[in-house]
PDB file of C-alpha atoms in Angstrom:
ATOM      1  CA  UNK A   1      28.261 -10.299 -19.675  1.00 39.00           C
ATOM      2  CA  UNK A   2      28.205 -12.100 -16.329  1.00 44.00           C
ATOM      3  CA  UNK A   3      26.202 -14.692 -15.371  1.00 43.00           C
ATOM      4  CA  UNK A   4      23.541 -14.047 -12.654  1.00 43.00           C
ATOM      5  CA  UNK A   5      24.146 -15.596  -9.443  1.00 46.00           C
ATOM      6  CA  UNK A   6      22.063 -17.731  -7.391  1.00 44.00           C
ATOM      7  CA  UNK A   7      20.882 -14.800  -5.172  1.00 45.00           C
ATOM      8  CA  UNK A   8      20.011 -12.932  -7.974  1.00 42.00           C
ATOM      9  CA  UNK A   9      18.537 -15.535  -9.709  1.00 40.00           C
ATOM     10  CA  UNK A  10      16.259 -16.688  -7.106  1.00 42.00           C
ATOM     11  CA  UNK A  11      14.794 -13.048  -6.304  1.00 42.00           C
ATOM     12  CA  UNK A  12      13.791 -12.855 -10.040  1.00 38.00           C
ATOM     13  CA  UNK A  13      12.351 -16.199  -9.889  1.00 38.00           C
ATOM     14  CA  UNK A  14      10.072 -14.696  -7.204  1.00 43.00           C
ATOM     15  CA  UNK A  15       9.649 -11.612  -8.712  1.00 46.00           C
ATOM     16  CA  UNK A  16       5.769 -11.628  -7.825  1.00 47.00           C
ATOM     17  CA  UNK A  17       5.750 -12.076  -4.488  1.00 51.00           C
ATOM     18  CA  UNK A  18       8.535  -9.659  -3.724  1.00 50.00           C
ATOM     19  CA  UNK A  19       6.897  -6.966  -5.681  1.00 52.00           C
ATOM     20  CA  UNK A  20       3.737  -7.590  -3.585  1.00 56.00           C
ATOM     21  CA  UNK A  21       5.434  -7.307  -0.766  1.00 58.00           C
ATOM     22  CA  UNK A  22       7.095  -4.167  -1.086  1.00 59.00           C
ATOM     23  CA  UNK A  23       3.799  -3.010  -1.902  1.00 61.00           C
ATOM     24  CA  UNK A  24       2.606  -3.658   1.251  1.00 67.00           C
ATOM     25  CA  UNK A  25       5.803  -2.363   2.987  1.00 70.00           C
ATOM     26  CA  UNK A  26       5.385   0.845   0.987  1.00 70.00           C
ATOM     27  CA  UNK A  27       1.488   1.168   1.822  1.00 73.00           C
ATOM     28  CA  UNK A  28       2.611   0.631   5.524  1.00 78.00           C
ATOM     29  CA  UNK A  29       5.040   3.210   5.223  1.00 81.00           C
ATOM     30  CA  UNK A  30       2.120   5.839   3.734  1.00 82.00           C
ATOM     31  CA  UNK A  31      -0.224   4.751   6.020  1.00 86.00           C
ATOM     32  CA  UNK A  32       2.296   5.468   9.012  1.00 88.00           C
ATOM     33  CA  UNK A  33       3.215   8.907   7.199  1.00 89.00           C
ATOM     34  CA  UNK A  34      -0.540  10.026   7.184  1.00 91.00           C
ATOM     35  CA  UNK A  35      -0.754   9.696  11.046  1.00 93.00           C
ATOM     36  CA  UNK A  36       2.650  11.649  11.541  1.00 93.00           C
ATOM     37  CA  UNK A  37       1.101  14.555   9.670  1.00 93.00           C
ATOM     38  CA  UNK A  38      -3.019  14.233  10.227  1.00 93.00           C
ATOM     39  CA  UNK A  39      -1.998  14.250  14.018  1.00 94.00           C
ATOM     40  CA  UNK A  40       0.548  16.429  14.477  1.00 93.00           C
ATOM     41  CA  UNK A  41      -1.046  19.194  12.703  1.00 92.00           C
ATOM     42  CA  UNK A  42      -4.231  18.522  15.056  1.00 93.00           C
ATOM     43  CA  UNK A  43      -2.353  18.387  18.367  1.00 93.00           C
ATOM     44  CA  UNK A  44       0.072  21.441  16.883  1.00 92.00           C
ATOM     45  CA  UNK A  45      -2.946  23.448  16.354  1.00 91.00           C
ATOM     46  CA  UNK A  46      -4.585  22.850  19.687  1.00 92.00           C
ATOM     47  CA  UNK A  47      -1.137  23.562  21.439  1.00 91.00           C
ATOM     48  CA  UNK A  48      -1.683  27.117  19.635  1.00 89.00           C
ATOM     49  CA  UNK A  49      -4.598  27.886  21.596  1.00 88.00           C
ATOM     50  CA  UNK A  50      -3.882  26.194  24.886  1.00 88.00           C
ATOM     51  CA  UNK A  51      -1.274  24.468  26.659  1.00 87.00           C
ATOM     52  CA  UNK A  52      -3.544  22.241  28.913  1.00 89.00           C
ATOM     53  CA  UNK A  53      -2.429  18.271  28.738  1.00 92.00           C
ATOM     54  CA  UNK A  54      -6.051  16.689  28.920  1.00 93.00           C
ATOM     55  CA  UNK A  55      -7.202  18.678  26.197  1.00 92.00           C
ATOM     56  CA  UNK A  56      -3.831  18.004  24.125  1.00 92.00           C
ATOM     57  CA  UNK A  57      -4.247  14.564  24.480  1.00 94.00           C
ATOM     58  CA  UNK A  58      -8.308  14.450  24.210  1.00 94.00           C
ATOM     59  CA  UNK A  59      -7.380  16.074  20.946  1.00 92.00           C
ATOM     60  CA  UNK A  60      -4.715  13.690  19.724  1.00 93.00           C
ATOM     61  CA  UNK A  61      -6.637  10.372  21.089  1.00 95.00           C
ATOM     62  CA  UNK A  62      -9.394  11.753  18.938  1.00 94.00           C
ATOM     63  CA  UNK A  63      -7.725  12.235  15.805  1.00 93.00           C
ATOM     64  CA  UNK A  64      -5.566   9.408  16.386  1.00 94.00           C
ATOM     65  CA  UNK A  65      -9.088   6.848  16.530  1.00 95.00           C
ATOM     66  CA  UNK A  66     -10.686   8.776  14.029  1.00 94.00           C
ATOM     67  CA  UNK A  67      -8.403   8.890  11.285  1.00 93.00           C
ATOM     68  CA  UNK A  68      -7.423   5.283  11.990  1.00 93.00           C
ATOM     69  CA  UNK A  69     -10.560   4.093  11.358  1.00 94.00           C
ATOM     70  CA  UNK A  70     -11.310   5.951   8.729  1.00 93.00           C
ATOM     71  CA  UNK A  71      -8.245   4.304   7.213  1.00 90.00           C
ATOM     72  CA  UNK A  72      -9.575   1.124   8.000  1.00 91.00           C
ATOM     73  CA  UNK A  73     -13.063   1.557   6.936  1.00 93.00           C
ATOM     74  CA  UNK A  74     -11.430   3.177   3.556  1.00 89.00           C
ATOM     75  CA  UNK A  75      -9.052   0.295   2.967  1.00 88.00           C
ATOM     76  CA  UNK A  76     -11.655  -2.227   3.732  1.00 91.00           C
ATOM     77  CA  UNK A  77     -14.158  -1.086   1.319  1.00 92.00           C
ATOM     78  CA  UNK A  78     -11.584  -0.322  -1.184  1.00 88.00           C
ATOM     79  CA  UNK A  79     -10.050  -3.587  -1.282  1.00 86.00           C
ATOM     80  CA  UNK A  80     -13.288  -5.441  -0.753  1.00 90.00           C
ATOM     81  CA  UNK A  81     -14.581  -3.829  -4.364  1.00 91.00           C
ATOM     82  CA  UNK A  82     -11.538  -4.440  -5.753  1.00 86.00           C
ATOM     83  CA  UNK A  83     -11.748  -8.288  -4.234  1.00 88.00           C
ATOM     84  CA  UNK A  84     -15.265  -8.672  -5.946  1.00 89.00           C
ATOM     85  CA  UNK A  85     -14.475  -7.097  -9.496  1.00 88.00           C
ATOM     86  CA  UNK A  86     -11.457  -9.814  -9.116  1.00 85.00           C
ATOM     87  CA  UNK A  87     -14.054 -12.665  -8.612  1.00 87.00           C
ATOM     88  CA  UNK A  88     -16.324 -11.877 -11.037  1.00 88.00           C
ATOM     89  CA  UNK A  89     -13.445 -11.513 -13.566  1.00 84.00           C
ATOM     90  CA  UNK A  90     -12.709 -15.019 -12.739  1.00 86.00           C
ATOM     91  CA  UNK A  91     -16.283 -16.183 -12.762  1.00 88.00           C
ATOM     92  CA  UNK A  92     -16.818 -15.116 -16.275  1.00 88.00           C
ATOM     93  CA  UNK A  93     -13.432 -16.892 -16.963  1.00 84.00           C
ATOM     94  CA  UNK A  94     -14.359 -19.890 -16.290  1.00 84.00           C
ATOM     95  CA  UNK A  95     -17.966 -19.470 -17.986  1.00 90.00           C
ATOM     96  CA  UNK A  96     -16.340 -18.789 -20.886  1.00 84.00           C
ATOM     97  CA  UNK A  97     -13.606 -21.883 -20.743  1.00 85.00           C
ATOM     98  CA  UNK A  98     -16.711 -23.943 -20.037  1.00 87.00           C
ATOM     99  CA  UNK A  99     -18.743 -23.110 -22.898  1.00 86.00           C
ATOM    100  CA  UNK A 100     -16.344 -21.825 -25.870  1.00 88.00           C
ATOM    101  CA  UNK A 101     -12.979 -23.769 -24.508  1.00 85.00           C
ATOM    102  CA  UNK A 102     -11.683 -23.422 -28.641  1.00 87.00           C
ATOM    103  CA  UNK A 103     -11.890 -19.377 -28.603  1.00 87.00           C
ATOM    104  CA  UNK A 104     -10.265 -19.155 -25.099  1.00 83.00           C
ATOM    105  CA  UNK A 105      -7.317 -21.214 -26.229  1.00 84.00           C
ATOM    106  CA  UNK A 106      -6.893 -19.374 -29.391  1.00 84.00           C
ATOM    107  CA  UNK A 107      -6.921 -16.355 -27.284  1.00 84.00           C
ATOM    108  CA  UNK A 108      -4.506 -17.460 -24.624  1.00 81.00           C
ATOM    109  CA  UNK A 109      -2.481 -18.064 -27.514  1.00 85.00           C
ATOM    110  CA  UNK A 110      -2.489 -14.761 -29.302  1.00 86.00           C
ATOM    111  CA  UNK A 111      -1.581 -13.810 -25.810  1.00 84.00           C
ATOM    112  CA  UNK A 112       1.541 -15.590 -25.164  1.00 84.00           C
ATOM    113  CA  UNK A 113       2.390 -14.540 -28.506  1.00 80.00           C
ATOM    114  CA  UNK A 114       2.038 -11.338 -27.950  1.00 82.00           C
ATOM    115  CA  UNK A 115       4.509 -11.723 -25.272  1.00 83.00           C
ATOM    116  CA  UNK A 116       7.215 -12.912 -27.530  1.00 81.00           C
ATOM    117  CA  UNK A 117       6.954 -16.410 -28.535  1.00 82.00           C
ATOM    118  CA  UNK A 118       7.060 -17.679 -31.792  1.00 85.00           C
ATOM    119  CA  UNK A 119       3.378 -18.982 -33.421  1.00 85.00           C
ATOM    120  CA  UNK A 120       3.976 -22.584 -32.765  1.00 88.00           C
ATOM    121  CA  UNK A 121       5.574 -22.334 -28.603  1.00 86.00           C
ATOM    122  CA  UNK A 122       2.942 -20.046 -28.137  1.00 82.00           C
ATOM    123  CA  UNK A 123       0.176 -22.819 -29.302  1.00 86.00           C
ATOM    124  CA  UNK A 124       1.982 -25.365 -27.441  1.00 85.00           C
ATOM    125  CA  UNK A 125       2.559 -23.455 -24.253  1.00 83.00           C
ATOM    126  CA  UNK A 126      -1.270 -22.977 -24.423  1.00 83.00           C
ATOM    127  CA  UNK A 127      -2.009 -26.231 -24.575  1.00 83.00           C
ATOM    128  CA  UNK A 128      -0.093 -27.359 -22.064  1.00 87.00           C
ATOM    129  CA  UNK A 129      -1.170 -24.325 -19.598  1.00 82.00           C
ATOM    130  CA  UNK A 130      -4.844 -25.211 -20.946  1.00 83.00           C
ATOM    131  CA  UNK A 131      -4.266 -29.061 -19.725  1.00 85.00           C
ATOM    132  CA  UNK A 132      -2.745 -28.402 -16.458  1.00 85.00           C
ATOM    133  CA  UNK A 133      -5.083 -25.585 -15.116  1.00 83.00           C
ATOM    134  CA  UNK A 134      -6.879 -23.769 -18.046  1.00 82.00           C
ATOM    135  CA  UNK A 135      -8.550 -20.799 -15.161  1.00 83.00           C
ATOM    136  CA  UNK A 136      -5.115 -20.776 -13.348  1.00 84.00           C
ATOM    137  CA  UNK A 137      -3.598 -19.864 -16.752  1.00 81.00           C
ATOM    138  CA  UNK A 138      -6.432 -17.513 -18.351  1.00 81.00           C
ATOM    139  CA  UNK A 139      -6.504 -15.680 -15.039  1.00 80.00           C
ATOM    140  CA  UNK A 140      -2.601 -15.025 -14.700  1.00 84.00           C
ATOM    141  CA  UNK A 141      -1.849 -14.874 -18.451  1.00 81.00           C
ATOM    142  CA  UNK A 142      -5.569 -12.866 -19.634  1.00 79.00           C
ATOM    143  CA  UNK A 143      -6.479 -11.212 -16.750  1.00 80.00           C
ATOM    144  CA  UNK A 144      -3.182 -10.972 -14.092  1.00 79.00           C
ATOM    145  CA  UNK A 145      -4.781 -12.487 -11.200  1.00 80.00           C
ATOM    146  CA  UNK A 146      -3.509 -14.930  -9.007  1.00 77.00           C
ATOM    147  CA  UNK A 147      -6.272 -17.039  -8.051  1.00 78.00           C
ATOM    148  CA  UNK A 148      -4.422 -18.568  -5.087  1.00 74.00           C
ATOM    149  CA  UNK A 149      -3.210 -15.285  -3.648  1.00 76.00           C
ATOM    150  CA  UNK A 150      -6.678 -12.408  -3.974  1.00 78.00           C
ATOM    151  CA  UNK A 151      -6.971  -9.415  -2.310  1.00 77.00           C
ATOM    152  CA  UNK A 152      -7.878  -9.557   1.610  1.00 81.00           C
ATOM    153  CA  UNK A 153      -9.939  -6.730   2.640  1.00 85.00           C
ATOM    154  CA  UNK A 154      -9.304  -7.666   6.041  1.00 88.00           C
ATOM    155  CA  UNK A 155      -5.743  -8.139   5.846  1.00 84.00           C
ATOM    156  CA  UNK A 156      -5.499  -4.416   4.202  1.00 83.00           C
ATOM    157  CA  UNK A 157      -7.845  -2.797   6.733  1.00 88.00           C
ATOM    158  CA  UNK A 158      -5.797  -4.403   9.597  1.00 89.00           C
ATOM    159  CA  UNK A 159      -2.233  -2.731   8.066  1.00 87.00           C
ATOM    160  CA  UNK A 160      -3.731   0.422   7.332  1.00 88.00           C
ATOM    161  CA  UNK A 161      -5.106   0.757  11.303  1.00 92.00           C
ATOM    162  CA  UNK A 162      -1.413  -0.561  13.148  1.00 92.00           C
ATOM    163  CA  UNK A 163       0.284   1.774  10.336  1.00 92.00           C
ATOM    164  CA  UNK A 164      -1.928   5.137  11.103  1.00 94.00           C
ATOM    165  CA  UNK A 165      -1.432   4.256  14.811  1.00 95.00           C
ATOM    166  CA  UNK A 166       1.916   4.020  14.527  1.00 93.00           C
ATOM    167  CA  UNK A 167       2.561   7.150  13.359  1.00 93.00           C
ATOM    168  CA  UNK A 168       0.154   8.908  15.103  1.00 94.00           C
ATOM    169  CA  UNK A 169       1.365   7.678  18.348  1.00 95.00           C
ATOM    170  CA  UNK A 170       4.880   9.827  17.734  1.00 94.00           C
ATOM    171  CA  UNK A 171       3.245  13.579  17.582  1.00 94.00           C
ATOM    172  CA  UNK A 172       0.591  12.742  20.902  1.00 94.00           C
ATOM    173  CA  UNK A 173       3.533  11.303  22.941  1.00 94.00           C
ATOM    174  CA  UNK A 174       5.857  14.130  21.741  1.00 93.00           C
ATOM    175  CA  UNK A 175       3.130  16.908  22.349  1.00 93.00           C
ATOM    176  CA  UNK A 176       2.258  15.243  26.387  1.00 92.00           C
ATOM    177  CA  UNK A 177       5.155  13.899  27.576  1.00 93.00           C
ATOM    178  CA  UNK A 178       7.380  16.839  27.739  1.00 92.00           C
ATOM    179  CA  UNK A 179       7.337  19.766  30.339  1.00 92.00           C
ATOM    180  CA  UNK A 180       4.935  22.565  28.672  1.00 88.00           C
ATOM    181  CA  UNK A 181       8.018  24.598  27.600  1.00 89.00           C
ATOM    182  CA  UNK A 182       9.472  21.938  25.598  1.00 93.00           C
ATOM    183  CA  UNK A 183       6.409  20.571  24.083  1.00 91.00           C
ATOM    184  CA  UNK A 184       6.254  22.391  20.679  1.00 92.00           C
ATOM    185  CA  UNK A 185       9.513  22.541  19.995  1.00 92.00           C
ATOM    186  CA  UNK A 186       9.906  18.483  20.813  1.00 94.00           C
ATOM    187  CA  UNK A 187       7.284  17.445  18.462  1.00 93.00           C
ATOM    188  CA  UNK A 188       8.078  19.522  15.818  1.00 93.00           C
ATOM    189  CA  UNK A 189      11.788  18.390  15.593  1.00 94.00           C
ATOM    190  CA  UNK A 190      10.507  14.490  16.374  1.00 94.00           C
ATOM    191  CA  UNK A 191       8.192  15.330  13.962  1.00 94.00           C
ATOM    192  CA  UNK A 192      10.391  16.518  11.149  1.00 94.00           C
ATOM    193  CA  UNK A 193      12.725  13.675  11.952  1.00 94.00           C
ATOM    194  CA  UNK A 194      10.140  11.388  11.574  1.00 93.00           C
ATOM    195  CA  UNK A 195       9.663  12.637   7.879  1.00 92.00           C
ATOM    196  CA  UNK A 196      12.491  12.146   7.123  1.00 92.00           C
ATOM    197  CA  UNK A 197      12.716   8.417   7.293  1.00 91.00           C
ATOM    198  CA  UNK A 198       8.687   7.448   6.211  1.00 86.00           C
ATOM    199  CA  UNK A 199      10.096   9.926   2.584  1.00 85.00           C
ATOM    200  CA  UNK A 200      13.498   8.146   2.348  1.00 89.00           C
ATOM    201  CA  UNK A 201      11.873   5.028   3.071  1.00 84.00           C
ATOM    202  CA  UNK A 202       8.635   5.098   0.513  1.00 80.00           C
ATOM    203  CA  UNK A 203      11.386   6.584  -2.303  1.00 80.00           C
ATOM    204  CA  UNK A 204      13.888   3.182  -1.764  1.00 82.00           C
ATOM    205  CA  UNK A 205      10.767   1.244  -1.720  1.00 76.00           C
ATOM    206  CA  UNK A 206       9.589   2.536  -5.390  1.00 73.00           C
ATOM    207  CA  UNK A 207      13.597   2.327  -6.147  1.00 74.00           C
ATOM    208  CA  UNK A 208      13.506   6.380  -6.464  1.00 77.00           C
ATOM    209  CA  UNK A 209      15.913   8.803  -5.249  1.00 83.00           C
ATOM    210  CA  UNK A 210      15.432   9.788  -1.740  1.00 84.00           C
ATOM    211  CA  UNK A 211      16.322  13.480  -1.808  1.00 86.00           C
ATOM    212  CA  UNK A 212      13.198  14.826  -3.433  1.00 87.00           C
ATOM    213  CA  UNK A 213      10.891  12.457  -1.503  1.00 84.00           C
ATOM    214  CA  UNK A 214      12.370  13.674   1.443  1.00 88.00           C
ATOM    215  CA  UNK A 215      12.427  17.081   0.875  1.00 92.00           C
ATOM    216  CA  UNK A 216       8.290  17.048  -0.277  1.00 89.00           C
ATOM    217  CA  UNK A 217       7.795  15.048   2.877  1.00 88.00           C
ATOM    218  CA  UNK A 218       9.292  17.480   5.114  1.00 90.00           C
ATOM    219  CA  UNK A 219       7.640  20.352   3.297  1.00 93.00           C
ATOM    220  CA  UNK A 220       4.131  18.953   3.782  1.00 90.00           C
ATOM    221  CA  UNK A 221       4.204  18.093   6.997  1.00 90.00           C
ATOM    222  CA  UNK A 222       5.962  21.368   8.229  1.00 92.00           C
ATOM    223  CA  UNK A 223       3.367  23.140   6.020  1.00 94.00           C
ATOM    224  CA  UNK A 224       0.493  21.145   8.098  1.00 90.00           C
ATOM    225  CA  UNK A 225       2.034  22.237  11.588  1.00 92.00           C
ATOM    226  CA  UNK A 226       2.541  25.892  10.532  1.00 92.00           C
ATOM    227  CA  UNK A 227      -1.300  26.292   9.383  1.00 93.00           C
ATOM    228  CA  UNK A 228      -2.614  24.478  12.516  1.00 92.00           C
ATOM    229  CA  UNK A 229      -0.373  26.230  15.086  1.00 90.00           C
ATOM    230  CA  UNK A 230      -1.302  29.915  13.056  1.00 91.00           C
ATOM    231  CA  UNK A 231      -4.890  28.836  13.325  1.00 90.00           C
ATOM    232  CA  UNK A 232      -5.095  28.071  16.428  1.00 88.00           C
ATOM    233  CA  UNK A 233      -2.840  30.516  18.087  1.00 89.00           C
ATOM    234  CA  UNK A 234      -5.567  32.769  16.357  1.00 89.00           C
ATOM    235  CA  UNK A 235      -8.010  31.095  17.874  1.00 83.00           C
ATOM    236  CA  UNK A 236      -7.021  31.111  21.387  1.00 75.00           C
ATOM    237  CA  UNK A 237      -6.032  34.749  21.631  1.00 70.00           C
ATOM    238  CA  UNK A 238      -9.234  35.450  20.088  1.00 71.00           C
ATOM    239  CA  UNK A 239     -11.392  33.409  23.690  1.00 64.00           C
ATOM    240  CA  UNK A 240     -12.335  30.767  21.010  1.00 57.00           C
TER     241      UNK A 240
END
């Protein structure tokens, strides 16, 4: 069996922060994937029923403010509930190292314990956690918080607007820019493409295989396009 190397051994020293990272990467990646489809199947279905740039890209601004916001607003609330629940973990925490500090070593303990340490390490470990930051150790050992590093609504509600607004910036360029011929058929190819790398990308991010991301990606979103564009080419040849 080979020894780790220094690389290696440094990423699993910062296991934590990596993993929180990727998180992030891979809620970017979602976030950008929701404003590739949300917007392309609006601007695809208004292309159905009229070919006229303003109201193309009325359309697409629209749904491109709208569901970026929404994201925002969503994220912020989420993460702000998730930010209090966090705080009042800790709060308790430390009400209950303050009045029954006996019972919350034991407990950290049995904890530690549970984890694989013998009866004795485990009691020592404890103790020394206890005397070098007994809410520090509770809340990373008890109740896996970080008290140094808790959840920013801000921070989320910031990544999930720039990440819908990327991707929603792709379909309403590819659905104006063009001549009117070339319109549908550029955005749904840029479209596709696009896809393609947000599924291949959020499967090597969970270390899953790409192929079957991919392929549901692709799926969905051409799914979304084909609706909108059947609805509204309905639409529009009905006078709607």
């Amino acid at each position: 069996m080979t020894e780790p190397t220094d690389d290696e051994a440094h990423d699993e020293a910062h296991g934590g922060a990596l993993g929180s990272r990727l998180n992030w990467l891979r809620a970017a990646v979602l976030g950008a994937n929701d404003g590739i489809v949300s917007t392309a199947g609006l601007v695809v279905g208004v292309a159905g029923a009229t070919d006229d740039r303003a109201a193309l890209l009325t359309a697409g601004l629209a749904g491109l403010l709208a569901g970026s916001m929404s994201m925002a607003a969503g994220e912020y609330v989420s993460v702000s509930t998730q930010r209090d629940s966090e705080k009042a973990a800790l709060a308790m925490e430390k009400r209950e190292l303050r009045e029954r500090p006996e019972a919350e070593l034991a407990e950290l303990t049995q904890l530690l314990e549970e984890r694989g340490l013998s009866r004795r390490v485990a009691r020592e470990a404890a103790e020394q956690l206890t005397a070098r930051d007994a809410l520090r150790a509770h809340a990373r050992v008890e109740l896996g918080i970080d008290p140094d590093e808790l959840t920013d609504p801000w921070h989320a509600a910031w990544a999930s607007f720039l990440a819908f607004t990327a991707g929603a910036l792709l379909p309403l360029l590819a659905i104006v820019l063009p001549p009117p011929d070339w319109r549908l058929p550029v955005t749904v190819v840029s479209v596709l493409a696009s896809l393609v790398l947000t599924g291949w990308s959020s499967a090597r991010l969970g270390a899953a295989r790409p192929g079957r991301a991919v392929v549901r990606n692709v799926a969905g979103g051409a799914l979304a396009m084909g609706v909108t564009y059947a609805v509204g080419t309905l639409l529009g040849a009905a006078g709607v």
